[in-house]
PDB file of C-alpha atoms in Angstrom:
ATOM      1  CA  MET G   5      -3.787 126.285 -47.213  1.00  0.00           C
ATOM      2  CA  LYS G   6      -3.138 129.611 -48.866  1.00  0.00           C
ATOM      3  CA  GLY G   7      -5.098 131.547 -46.196  1.00  0.00           C
ATOM      4  CA  ARG G   8      -3.158 129.833 -43.431  1.00  0.00           C
ATOM      5  CA  ARG G   9       0.153 130.905 -44.929  1.00  0.00           C
ATOM      6  CA  GLN G  10      -1.027 134.509 -45.122  1.00  0.00           C
ATOM      7  CA  LEU G  11      -1.573 134.545 -41.352  1.00  0.00           C
ATOM      8  CA  PHE G  12       2.136 134.083 -40.742  1.00  0.00           C
ATOM      9  CA  VAL G  13       3.915 137.315 -41.507  1.00  0.00           C
ATOM     10  CA  ASP G  14       7.657 137.693 -41.251  1.00  0.00           C
ATOM     11  CA  LEU G  15       8.044 140.819 -39.098  1.00  0.00           C
ATOM     12  CA  ASP G  16      11.070 143.073 -39.469  1.00  0.00           C
ATOM     13  CA  ALA G  17      12.745 143.559 -36.078  1.00  0.00           C
ATOM     14  CA  GLU G  18      15.006 146.411 -37.253  1.00  0.00           C
ATOM     15  CA  PRO G  19      12.805 149.343 -36.072  1.00  0.00           C
ATOM     16  CA  ALA G  20      12.562 147.859 -32.569  1.00  0.00           C
ATOM     17  CA  ASP G  21      16.286 147.167 -32.505  1.00  0.00           C
ATOM     18  CA  GLN G  22      17.019 150.734 -33.625  1.00  0.00           C
ATOM     19  CA  LEU G  23      14.887 152.339 -30.940  1.00  0.00           C
ATOM     20  CA  GLU G  24      16.472 150.166 -28.255  1.00  0.00           C
ATOM     21  CA  ARG G  25      19.932 151.253 -29.482  1.00  0.00           C
ATOM     22  CA  THR G  26      18.833 154.886 -29.489  1.00  0.00           C
ATOM     23  CA  ALA G  27      17.464 154.694 -25.925  1.00  0.00           C
ATOM     24  CA  ALA G  28      20.645 152.921 -24.780  1.00  0.00           C
ATOM     25  CA  ALA G  29      22.744 155.681 -26.362  1.00  0.00           C
ATOM     26  CA  ILE G  30      20.763 158.280 -24.392  1.00  0.00           C
ATOM     27  CA  ARG G  31      21.132 156.327 -21.120  1.00  0.00           C
ATOM     28  CA  ASN G  32      24.837 155.767 -21.704  1.00  0.00           C
ATOM     29  CA  GLY G  33      25.457 159.390 -22.661  1.00  0.00           C
ATOM     30  CA  ILE G  34      23.634 160.720 -19.599  1.00  0.00           C
ATOM     31  CA  ASN G  35      25.518 158.273 -17.346  1.00  0.00           C
ATOM     32  CA  ALA G  36      28.839 159.382 -18.869  1.00  0.00           C
ATOM     33  CA  THR G  37      27.878 162.994 -18.105  1.00  0.00           C
ATOM     34  CA  MET G  38      27.035 162.066 -14.509  1.00  0.00           C
ATOM     35  CA  ARG G  39      30.328 160.232 -14.018  1.00  0.00           C
ATOM     36  CA  ARG G  40      32.369 163.118 -15.481  1.00  0.00           C
ATOM     37  CA  ARG G  41      30.720 165.494 -13.027  1.00  0.00           C
ATOM     38  CA  GLY G  42      31.035 163.122 -10.077  1.00  0.00           C
ATOM     39  CA  LEU G  43      27.274 163.192  -9.462  1.00  0.00           C
ATOM     40  CA  ARG G  44      25.363 160.470  -7.621  1.00  0.00           C
ATOM     41  CA  TRP G  45      22.771 160.140 -10.386  1.00  0.00           C
ATOM     42  CA  CYS G  46      22.113 157.605 -13.136  1.00  0.00           C
ATOM     43  CA  ALA G  47      19.937 157.012 -16.139  1.00  0.00           C
ATOM     44  CA  TYR G  48      18.329 153.591 -16.285  1.00  0.00           C
ATOM     45  CA  GLY G  49      15.668 151.784 -18.276  1.00  0.00           C
ATOM     46  CA  GLN G  50      14.995 149.010 -20.696  1.00  0.00           C
ATOM     47  CA  PHE G  51      13.995 148.822 -24.302  1.00  0.00           C
ATOM     48  CA  SER G  52      12.776 152.240 -25.492  1.00  0.00           C
ATOM     49  CA  ASP G  53      12.772 154.269 -22.283  1.00  0.00           C
ATOM     50  CA  PHE G  54      15.063 156.190 -19.993  1.00  0.00           C
ATOM     51  CA  HIS G  55      14.537 157.389 -16.427  1.00  0.00           C
ATOM     52  CA  LEU G  56      16.657 159.481 -14.080  1.00  0.00           C
ATOM     53  CA  TYR G  57      17.526 158.457 -10.534  1.00  0.00           C
ATOM     54  CA  ARG G  58      19.328 160.475  -7.870  1.00  0.00           C
ATOM     55  CA  GLY G  59      21.167 158.318  -5.383  1.00  0.00           C
ATOM     56  CA  ASP G  60      24.010 155.822  -5.010  1.00  0.00           C
ATOM     57  CA  ALA G  61      22.465 152.987  -7.036  1.00  0.00           C
ATOM     58  CA  SER G  62      23.715 151.970 -10.456  1.00  0.00           C
ATOM     59  CA  PRO G  63      21.483 151.101 -13.401  1.00  0.00           C
ATOM     60  CA  GLU G  64      22.358 147.466 -12.738  1.00  0.00           C
ATOM     61  CA  ASP G  65      21.219 147.773  -9.106  1.00  0.00           C
ATOM     62  CA  ILE G  66      17.918 149.228 -10.266  1.00  0.00           C
ATOM     63  CA  GLN G  67      17.356 146.561 -12.935  1.00  0.00           C
ATOM     64  CA  ALA G  68      18.130 143.846 -10.367  1.00  0.00           C
ATOM     65  CA  GLY G  69      15.442 145.216  -8.020  1.00  0.00           C
ATOM     66  CA  ARG G  70      17.851 146.352  -5.291  1.00  0.00           C
ATOM     67  CA  VAL G  71      16.238 149.817  -5.145  1.00  0.00           C
ATOM     68  CA  SER G  72      12.732 150.168  -3.737  1.00  0.00           C
ATOM     69  CA  TRP G  73      10.016 151.663  -5.918  1.00  0.00           C
ATOM     70  CA  LYS G  74       9.565 154.399  -3.328  1.00  0.00           C
ATOM     71  CA  MET G  75      13.147 155.527  -3.895  1.00  0.00           C
ATOM     72  CA  LEU G  76      12.739 155.359  -7.661  1.00  0.00           C
ATOM     73  CA  LYS G  77       9.595 157.438  -7.641  1.00  0.00           C
ATOM     74  CA  GLY G  78      10.582 160.049  -5.085  1.00  0.00           C
ATOM     75  CA  ALA G  79      14.338 160.479  -5.217  1.00  0.00           C
ATOM     76  CA  ILE G  80      14.306 163.739  -7.190  1.00  0.00           C
ATOM     77  CA  PRO G  81      12.555 166.768  -5.605  1.00  0.00           C
ATOM     78  CA  LEU G  82       9.885 168.366  -7.753  1.00  0.00           C
ATOM     79  CA  GLU G  83      11.852 171.634  -8.012  1.00  0.00           C
ATOM     80  CA  ILE G  84      14.744 169.762  -9.646  1.00  0.00           C
ATOM     81  CA  VAL G  85      12.451 167.675 -11.862  1.00  0.00           C
ATOM     82  CA  ASN G  86      10.879 170.870 -13.194  1.00  0.00           C
ATOM     83  CA  ALA G  87      14.269 172.490 -13.674  1.00  0.00           C
ATOM     84  CA  ILE G  88      15.556 169.474 -15.642  1.00  0.00           C
ATOM     85  CA  ARG G  89      12.528 169.500 -17.934  1.00  0.00           C
ATOM     86  CA  ALA G  90      12.691 173.284 -18.419  1.00  0.00           C
ATOM     87  CA  GLY G  91      16.437 173.140 -19.134  1.00  0.00           C
ATOM     88  CA  CYS G  92      16.053 170.383 -21.687  1.00  0.00           C
ATOM     89  CA  LEU G  93      13.222 172.333 -23.364  1.00  0.00           C
ATOM     90  CA  LEU G  94      15.439 175.392 -23.414  1.00  0.00           C
ATOM     91  CA  HIS G  95      17.997 173.299 -25.315  1.00  0.00           C
ATOM     92  CA  GLY G  96      15.442 171.976 -27.794  1.00  0.00           C
ATOM     93  CA  VAL G  97      14.589 168.584 -26.265  1.00  0.00           C
ATOM     94  CA  ASP G  98      11.261 167.679 -24.692  1.00  0.00           C
ATOM     95  CA  ILE G  99      11.439 164.990 -21.992  1.00  0.00           C
ATOM     96  CA  SER G 100       8.685 163.630 -19.798  1.00  0.00           C
ATOM     97  CA  ALA G 101       8.026 165.183 -16.420  1.00  0.00           C
ATOM     98  CA  TRP G 102       8.965 162.139 -14.311  1.00  0.00           C
ATOM     99  CA  PRO G 103      11.923 162.899 -15.629  1.00  0.00           C
ATOM    100  CA  GLY G 104      12.859 160.661 -18.476  1.00  0.00           C
ATOM    101  CA  GLY G 105      11.436 159.745 -21.789  1.00  0.00           C
ATOM    102  CA  PHE G 106      10.499 157.283 -24.469  1.00  0.00           C
ATOM    103  CA  VAL G 107      12.195 156.750 -27.800  1.00  0.00           C
ATOM    104  CA  SER G 108      10.389 155.788 -30.984  1.00  0.00           C
ATOM    105  CA  ALA G 109      11.608 154.265 -34.241  1.00  0.00           C
ATOM    106  CA  ALA G 110      11.475 157.803 -35.688  1.00  0.00           C
ATOM    107  CA  HIS G 111      14.289 158.970 -33.401  1.00  0.00           C
ATOM    108  CA  THR G 112      17.742 158.917 -34.945  1.00  0.00           C
ATOM    109  CA  PRO G 113      21.258 158.640 -33.498  1.00  0.00           C
ATOM    110  CA  GLU G 114      21.462 162.417 -34.027  1.00  0.00           C
ATOM    111  CA  ASP G 115      18.365 162.831 -31.830  1.00  0.00           C
ATOM    112  CA  ALA G 116      20.076 160.768 -29.131  1.00  0.00           C
ATOM    113  CA  ALA G 117      23.183 162.939 -29.336  1.00  0.00           C
ATOM    114  CA  ARG G 118      21.003 166.096 -29.169  1.00  0.00           C
ATOM    115  CA  THR G 119      19.237 164.706 -26.079  1.00  0.00           C
ATOM    116  CA  VAL G 120      22.518 163.957 -24.309  1.00  0.00           C
ATOM    117  CA  ALA G 121      23.895 167.401 -25.240  1.00  0.00           C
ATOM    118  CA  ALA G 122      20.729 169.057 -23.897  1.00  0.00           C
ATOM    119  CA  PHE G 123      21.030 167.113 -20.664  1.00  0.00           C
ATOM    120  CA  GLU G 124      24.697 168.017 -20.347  1.00  0.00           C
ATOM    121  CA  SER G 125      23.977 171.730 -20.878  1.00  0.00           C
ATOM    122  CA  THR G 126      21.039 171.508 -18.466  1.00  0.00           C
ATOM    123  CA  SER G 127      23.225 169.895 -15.794  1.00  0.00           C
ATOM    124  CA  ASP G 128      25.742 172.750 -16.227  1.00  0.00           C
ATOM    125  CA  MET G 129      22.945 175.268 -15.596  1.00  0.00           C
ATOM    126  CA  LEU G 130      21.593 173.348 -12.613  1.00  0.00           C
ATOM    127  CA  ALA G 131      25.071 173.080 -11.081  1.00  0.00           C
ATOM    128  CA  LEU G 132      25.491 176.870 -11.374  1.00  0.00           C
ATOM    129  CA  GLU G 133      22.178 177.290  -9.547  1.00  0.00           C
ATOM    130  CA  GLY G 134      23.249 174.833  -6.846  1.00  0.00           C
ATOM    131  CA  LEU G 135      20.507 172.329  -7.688  1.00  0.00           C
ATOM    132  CA  LEU G 136      22.804 169.343  -8.330  1.00  0.00           C
TER     133      LEU G 136
END
C-alpha cells in the first residue's frame, strides 16, 4: 500500500496559474494599447501564449473560431512582423517571429509590464514610419 500512495503526488498549480495571469496581463495590456490608438489589431491567446492579429476581429471572435486560420496566419505582412520584432528587441523584449510569444513560470508581473511597454513604444515607432 505504501508504494501506491507514493504514486499520487499533490501537484502545486500555482506556477501554471501565475504564467496564465502573466500572459493575460500581456494580452490585456497590448489590447489596451491598440484601443487607445484606435488600431484594428488585437492580442489573443490562451494559457501561456499571446499572438497578434491585424483585422476587425476581437480576441473573443478568434477564440470562438469565427476567424479562419488563413486570416490568423497571414494577416500581418512580413515587413511589419519583422519591424514589430525588431522594435521589441530594441526596447529589451524578445518576442517570437510570428509575432507573439510564450510566457513561463519564470516571468514576473514586471516582465509583463516591460513587454507591454516595449510593444507600446514599438507601436509609436511603427506609426511614425507609417506601418500601422
